Short mmCIF file of C-alpha atoms in Angstrom, two decimals:
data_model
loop_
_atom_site.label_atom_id
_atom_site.label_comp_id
_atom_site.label_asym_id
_atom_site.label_seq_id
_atom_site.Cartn_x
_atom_site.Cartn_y
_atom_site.Cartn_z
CA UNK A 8 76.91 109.61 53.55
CA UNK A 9 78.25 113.10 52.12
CA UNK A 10 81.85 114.42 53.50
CA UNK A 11 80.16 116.90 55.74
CA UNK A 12 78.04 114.51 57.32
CA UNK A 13 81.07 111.96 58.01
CA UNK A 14 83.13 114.71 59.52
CA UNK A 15 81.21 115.22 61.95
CA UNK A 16 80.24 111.87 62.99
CA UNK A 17 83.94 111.40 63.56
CA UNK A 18 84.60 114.42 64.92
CA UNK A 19 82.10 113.18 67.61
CA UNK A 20 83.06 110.04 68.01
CA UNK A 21 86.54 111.02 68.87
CA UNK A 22 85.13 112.97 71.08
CA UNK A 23 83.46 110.71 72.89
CA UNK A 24 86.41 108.74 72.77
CA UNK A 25 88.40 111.00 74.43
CA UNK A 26 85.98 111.84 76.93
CA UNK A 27 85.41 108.08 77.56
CA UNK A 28 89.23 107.83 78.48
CA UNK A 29 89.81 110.47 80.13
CA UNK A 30 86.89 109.50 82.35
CA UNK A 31 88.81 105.70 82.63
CA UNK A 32 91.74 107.10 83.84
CA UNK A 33 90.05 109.44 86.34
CA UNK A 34 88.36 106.24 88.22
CA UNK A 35 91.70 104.02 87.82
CA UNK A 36 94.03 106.81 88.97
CA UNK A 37 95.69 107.10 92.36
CA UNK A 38 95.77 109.94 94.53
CA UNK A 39 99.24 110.53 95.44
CA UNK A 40 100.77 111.50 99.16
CA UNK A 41 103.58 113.23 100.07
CA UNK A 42 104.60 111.00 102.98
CA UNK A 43 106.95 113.95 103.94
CA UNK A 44 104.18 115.96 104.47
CA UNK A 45 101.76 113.78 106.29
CA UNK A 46 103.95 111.75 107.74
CA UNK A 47 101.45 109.88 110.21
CA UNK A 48 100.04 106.61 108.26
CA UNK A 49 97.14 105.11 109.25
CA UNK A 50 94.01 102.35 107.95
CA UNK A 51 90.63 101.37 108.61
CA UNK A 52 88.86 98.44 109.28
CA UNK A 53 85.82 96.09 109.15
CA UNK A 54 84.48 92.65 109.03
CA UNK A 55 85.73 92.23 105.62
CA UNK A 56 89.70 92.50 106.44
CA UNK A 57 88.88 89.00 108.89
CA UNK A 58 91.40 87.83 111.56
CA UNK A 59 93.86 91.18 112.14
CA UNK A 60 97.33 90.80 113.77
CA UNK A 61 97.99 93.93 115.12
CA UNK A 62 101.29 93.63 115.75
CA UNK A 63 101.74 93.44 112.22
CA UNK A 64 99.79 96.17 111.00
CA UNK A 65 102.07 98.52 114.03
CA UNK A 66 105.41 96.75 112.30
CA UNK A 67 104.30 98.20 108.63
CA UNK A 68 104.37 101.79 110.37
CA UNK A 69 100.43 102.18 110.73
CA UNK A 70 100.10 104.94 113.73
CA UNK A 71 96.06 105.04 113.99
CA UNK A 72 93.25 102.82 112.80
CA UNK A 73 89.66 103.52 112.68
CA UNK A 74 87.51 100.63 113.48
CA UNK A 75 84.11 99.65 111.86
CA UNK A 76 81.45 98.98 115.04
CA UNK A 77 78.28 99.63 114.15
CA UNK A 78 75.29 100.63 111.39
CA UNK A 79 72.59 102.24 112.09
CA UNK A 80 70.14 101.48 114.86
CA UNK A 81 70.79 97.55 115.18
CA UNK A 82 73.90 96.24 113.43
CA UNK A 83 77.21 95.76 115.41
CA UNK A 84 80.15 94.52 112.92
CA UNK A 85 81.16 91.04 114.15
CA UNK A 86 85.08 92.03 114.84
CA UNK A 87 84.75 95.16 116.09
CA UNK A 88 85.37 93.47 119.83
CA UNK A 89 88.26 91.51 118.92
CA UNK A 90 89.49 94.35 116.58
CA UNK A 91 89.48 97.09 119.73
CA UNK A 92 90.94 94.34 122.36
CA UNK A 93 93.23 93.31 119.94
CA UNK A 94 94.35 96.86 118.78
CA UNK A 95 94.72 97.69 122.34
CA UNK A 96 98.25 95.37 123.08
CA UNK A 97 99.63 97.97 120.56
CA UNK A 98 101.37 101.37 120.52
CA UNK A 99 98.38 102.33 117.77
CA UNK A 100 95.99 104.64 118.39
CA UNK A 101 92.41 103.57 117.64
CA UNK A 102 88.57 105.30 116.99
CA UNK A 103 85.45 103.68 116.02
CA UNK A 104 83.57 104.41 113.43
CA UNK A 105 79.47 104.33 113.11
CA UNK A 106 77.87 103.67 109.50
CA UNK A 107 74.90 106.56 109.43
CA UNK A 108 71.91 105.51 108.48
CA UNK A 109 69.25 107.82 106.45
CA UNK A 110 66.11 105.59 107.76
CA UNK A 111 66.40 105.59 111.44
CA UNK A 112 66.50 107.77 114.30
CA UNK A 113 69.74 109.61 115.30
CA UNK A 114 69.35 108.99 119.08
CA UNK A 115 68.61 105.03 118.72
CA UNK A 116 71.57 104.97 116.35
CA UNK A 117 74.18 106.55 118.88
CA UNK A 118 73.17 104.31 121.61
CA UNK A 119 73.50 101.49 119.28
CA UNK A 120 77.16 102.70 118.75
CA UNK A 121 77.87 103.68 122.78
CA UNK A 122 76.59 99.87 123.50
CA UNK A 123 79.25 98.67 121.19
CA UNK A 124 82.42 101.11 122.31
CA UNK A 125 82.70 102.47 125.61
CA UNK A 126 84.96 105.62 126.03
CA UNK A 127 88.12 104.00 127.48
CA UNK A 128 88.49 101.97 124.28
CA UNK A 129 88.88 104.89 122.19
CA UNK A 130 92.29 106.93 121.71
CA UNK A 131 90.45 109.03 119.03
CA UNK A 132 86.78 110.72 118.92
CA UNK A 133 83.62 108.53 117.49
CA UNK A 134 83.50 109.07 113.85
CA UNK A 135 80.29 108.91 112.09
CA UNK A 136 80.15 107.77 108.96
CA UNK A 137 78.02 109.24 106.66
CA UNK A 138 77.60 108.47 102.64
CA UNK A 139 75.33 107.29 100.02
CA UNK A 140 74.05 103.54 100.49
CA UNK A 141 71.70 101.66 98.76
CA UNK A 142 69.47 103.99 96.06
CA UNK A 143 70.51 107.14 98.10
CA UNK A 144 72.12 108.13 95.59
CA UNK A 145 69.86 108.56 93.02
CA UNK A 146 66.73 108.97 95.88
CA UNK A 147 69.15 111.76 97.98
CA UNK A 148 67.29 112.43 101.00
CA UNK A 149 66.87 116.52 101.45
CA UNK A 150 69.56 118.46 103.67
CA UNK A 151 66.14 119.09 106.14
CA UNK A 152 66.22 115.01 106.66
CA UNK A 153 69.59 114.45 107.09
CA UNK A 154 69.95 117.25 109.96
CA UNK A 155 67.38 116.13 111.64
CA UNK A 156 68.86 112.15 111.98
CA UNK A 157 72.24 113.53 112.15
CA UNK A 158 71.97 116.44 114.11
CA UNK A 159 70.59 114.08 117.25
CA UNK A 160 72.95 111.35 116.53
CA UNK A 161 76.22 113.93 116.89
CA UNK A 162 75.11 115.92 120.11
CA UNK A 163 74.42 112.34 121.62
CA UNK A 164 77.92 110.78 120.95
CA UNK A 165 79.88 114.16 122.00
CA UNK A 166 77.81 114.30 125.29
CA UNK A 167 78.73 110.91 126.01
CA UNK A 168 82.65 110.69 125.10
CA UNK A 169 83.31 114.31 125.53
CA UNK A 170 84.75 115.01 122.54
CA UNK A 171 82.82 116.60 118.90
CA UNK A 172 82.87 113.07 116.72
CA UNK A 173 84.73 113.22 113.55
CA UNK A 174 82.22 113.26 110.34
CA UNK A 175 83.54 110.86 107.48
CA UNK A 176 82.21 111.66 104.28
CA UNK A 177 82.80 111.59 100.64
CA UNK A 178 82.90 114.55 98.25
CA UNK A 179 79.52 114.79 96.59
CA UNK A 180 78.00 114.27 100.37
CA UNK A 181 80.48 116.44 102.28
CA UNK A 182 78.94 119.33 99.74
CA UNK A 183 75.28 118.26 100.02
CA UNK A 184 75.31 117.50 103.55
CA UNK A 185 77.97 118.64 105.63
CA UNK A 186 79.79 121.79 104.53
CA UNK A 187 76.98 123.53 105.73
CA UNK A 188 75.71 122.58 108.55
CA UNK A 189 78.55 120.53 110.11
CA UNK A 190 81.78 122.98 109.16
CA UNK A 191 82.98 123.14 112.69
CA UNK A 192 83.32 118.88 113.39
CA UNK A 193 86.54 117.38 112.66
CA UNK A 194 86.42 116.01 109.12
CA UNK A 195 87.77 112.66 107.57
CA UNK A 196 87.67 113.11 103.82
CA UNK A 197 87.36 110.39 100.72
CA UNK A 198 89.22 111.47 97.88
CA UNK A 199 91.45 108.82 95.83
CA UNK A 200 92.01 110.72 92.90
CA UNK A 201 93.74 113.66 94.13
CA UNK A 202 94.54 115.91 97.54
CA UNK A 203 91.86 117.12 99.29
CA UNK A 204 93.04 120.56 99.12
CA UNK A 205 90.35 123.23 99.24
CA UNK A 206 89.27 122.35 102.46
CA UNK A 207 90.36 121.73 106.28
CA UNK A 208 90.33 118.39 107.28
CA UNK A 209 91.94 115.94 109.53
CA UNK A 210 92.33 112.88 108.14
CA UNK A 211 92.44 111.95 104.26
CA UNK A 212 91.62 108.11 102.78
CA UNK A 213 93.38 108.73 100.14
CA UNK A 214 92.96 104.74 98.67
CA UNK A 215 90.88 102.11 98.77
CA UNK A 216 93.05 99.54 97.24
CA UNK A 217 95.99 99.71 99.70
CA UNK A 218 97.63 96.10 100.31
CA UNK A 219 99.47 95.53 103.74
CA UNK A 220 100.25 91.56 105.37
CA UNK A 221 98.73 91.13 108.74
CA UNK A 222 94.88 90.18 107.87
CA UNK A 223 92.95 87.33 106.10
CA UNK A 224 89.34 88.15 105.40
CA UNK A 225 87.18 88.00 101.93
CA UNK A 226 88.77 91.65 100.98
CA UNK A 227 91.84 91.19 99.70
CA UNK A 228 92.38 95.26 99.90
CA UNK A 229 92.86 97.74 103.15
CA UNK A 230 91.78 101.45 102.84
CA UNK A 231 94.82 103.76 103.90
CA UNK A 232 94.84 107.17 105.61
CA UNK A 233 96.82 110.18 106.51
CA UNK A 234 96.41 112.40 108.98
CA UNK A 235 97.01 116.23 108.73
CA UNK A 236 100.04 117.04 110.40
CA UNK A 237 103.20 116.30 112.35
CA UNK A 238 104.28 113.30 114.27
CA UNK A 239 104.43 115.46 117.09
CA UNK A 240 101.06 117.06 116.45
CA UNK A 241 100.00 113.66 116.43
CA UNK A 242 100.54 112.70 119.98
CA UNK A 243 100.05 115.80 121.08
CA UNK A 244 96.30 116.03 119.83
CA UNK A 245 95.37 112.37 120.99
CA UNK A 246 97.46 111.55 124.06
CA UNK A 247 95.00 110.33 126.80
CA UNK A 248 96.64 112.42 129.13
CA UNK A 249 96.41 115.26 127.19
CA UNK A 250 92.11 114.36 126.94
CA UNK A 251 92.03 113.64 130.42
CA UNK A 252 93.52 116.91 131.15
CA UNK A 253 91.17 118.76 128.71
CA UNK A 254 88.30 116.90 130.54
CA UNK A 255 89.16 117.38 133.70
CA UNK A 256 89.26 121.63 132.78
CA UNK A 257 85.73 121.34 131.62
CA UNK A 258 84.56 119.61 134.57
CA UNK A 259 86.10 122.23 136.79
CA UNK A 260 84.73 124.95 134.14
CA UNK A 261 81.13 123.31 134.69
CA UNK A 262 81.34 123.22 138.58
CA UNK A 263 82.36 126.37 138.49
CA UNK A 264 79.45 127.91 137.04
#
């Protein structure tokens, strides 16, 4: 092999190298939070995070918790009724979230998830849950066939709890799916690798691989949340008195007309 021809099979093998770590640190890297600026701390929850104590979870500062209940049209997780009775004894504020489902119909999935959560349970809106599953990701179902499952699924829910649901998402489907179409719902955003900062959401999961004491199920790990603001805006935005007032106004707006 001449000189020329060995340069430049190093020259790209270092930079592959380099390409290969930088890529290793991006997927082991950790977003980091300004706990000063979102102060309010929050986690949610499935099957896999087993027998919860509450109480514990409230005593490590956790002010919300979103709670896994159903997927799709016919799966309900097994904890989510132990998970919202338990939650309730507690000063936390809690939501339910619904796994979406690319392969079924939008209306039989929200009554799936109304069956499983009725609206006095929840502090927070319904949160839908939608992300790549499965070969989704490399099969992605057109923006057409996601409205038209989602699009049902969303009017549903805020007809029956009175409130527009809150859309989690990741980044690669919040661009495909949701910026679009679904700009004006309340959004919950993936991102462990850095701030979400180039758009307006509500709540961040900003890791994956948080570790708190209070829970003994298969997953040793607890994904961890923020939510965008004040303490103060905080209880302001998710009071029940301050929904049942808001209600109450559009029921009188409705009679009214």
């Amino acid at each position: 092999m001449n000189t020329l021809k060995r340069k430049i099979l190093c020259s790209i093998v270092g930079t592959s190298l380099l390409a290969a770590t930088a890529l290793s640190s991006m997927v082991v890297s950790k977003a980091e939070v300004n706990r000063n600026k979102y102060p309010v701390f929050g986690v949610d929850v499935s099957n896999y995070q087993g027998d919860i104590n509450w109480q514990e979870l409230e005593a490590q500062n956790v002010s919300f918790a979103f709670i896994k209940a159903t997927e799709g049209s016919g799966h309900t997780d097994e904890s989510v009724r132990r998970n919202l009775d338990r939650a309730a004894g507690t000063g936390i504020k809690v939501s339910a979230y619904h796994f979406f489902s690319f392969d079924s119909a939008g209306e039989t999935q929200a009554d799936n998830f109304i069956a499983a959560v009725s609206r006095d349970e929840i502090d927070m809106p319904p949160v839908v849950d939608i992300e790549y599953y499965g070969d989704k990701r490399k099969n992605k179902p057109s923006q057409a066939e996601a409205e038209s499952i989602l699009r049902p699924l969303l009017s549903r829910l805020e007809a029956y709890y009175g409130v527009k649901p809150i859309i989690y998402t990741t980044l690669p489907v919040y661009f495909r799916y949701v910026k679009g179409s679904f700009s004006d719902y309340p959004l919950w955003i993936r991102s462990v690798t850095f701030e979400p900062d180039l758009m307006d959401w509500k709540f961040w999961q900003y890791s994956d691989k948080g570790t708190l004491t209070g829970y003994d199920g298969d997953e040793e790990h607890i994904d961890l949340n923020v939510y965008n603001g004040s303490e103060e805006d905080f209880e302001r935005e998710f009071s029940k008195s301050t929904k049942k007032a808001d209600n109450t106004a559009v029921s009188t707006r409705k009679a009214a007309t």
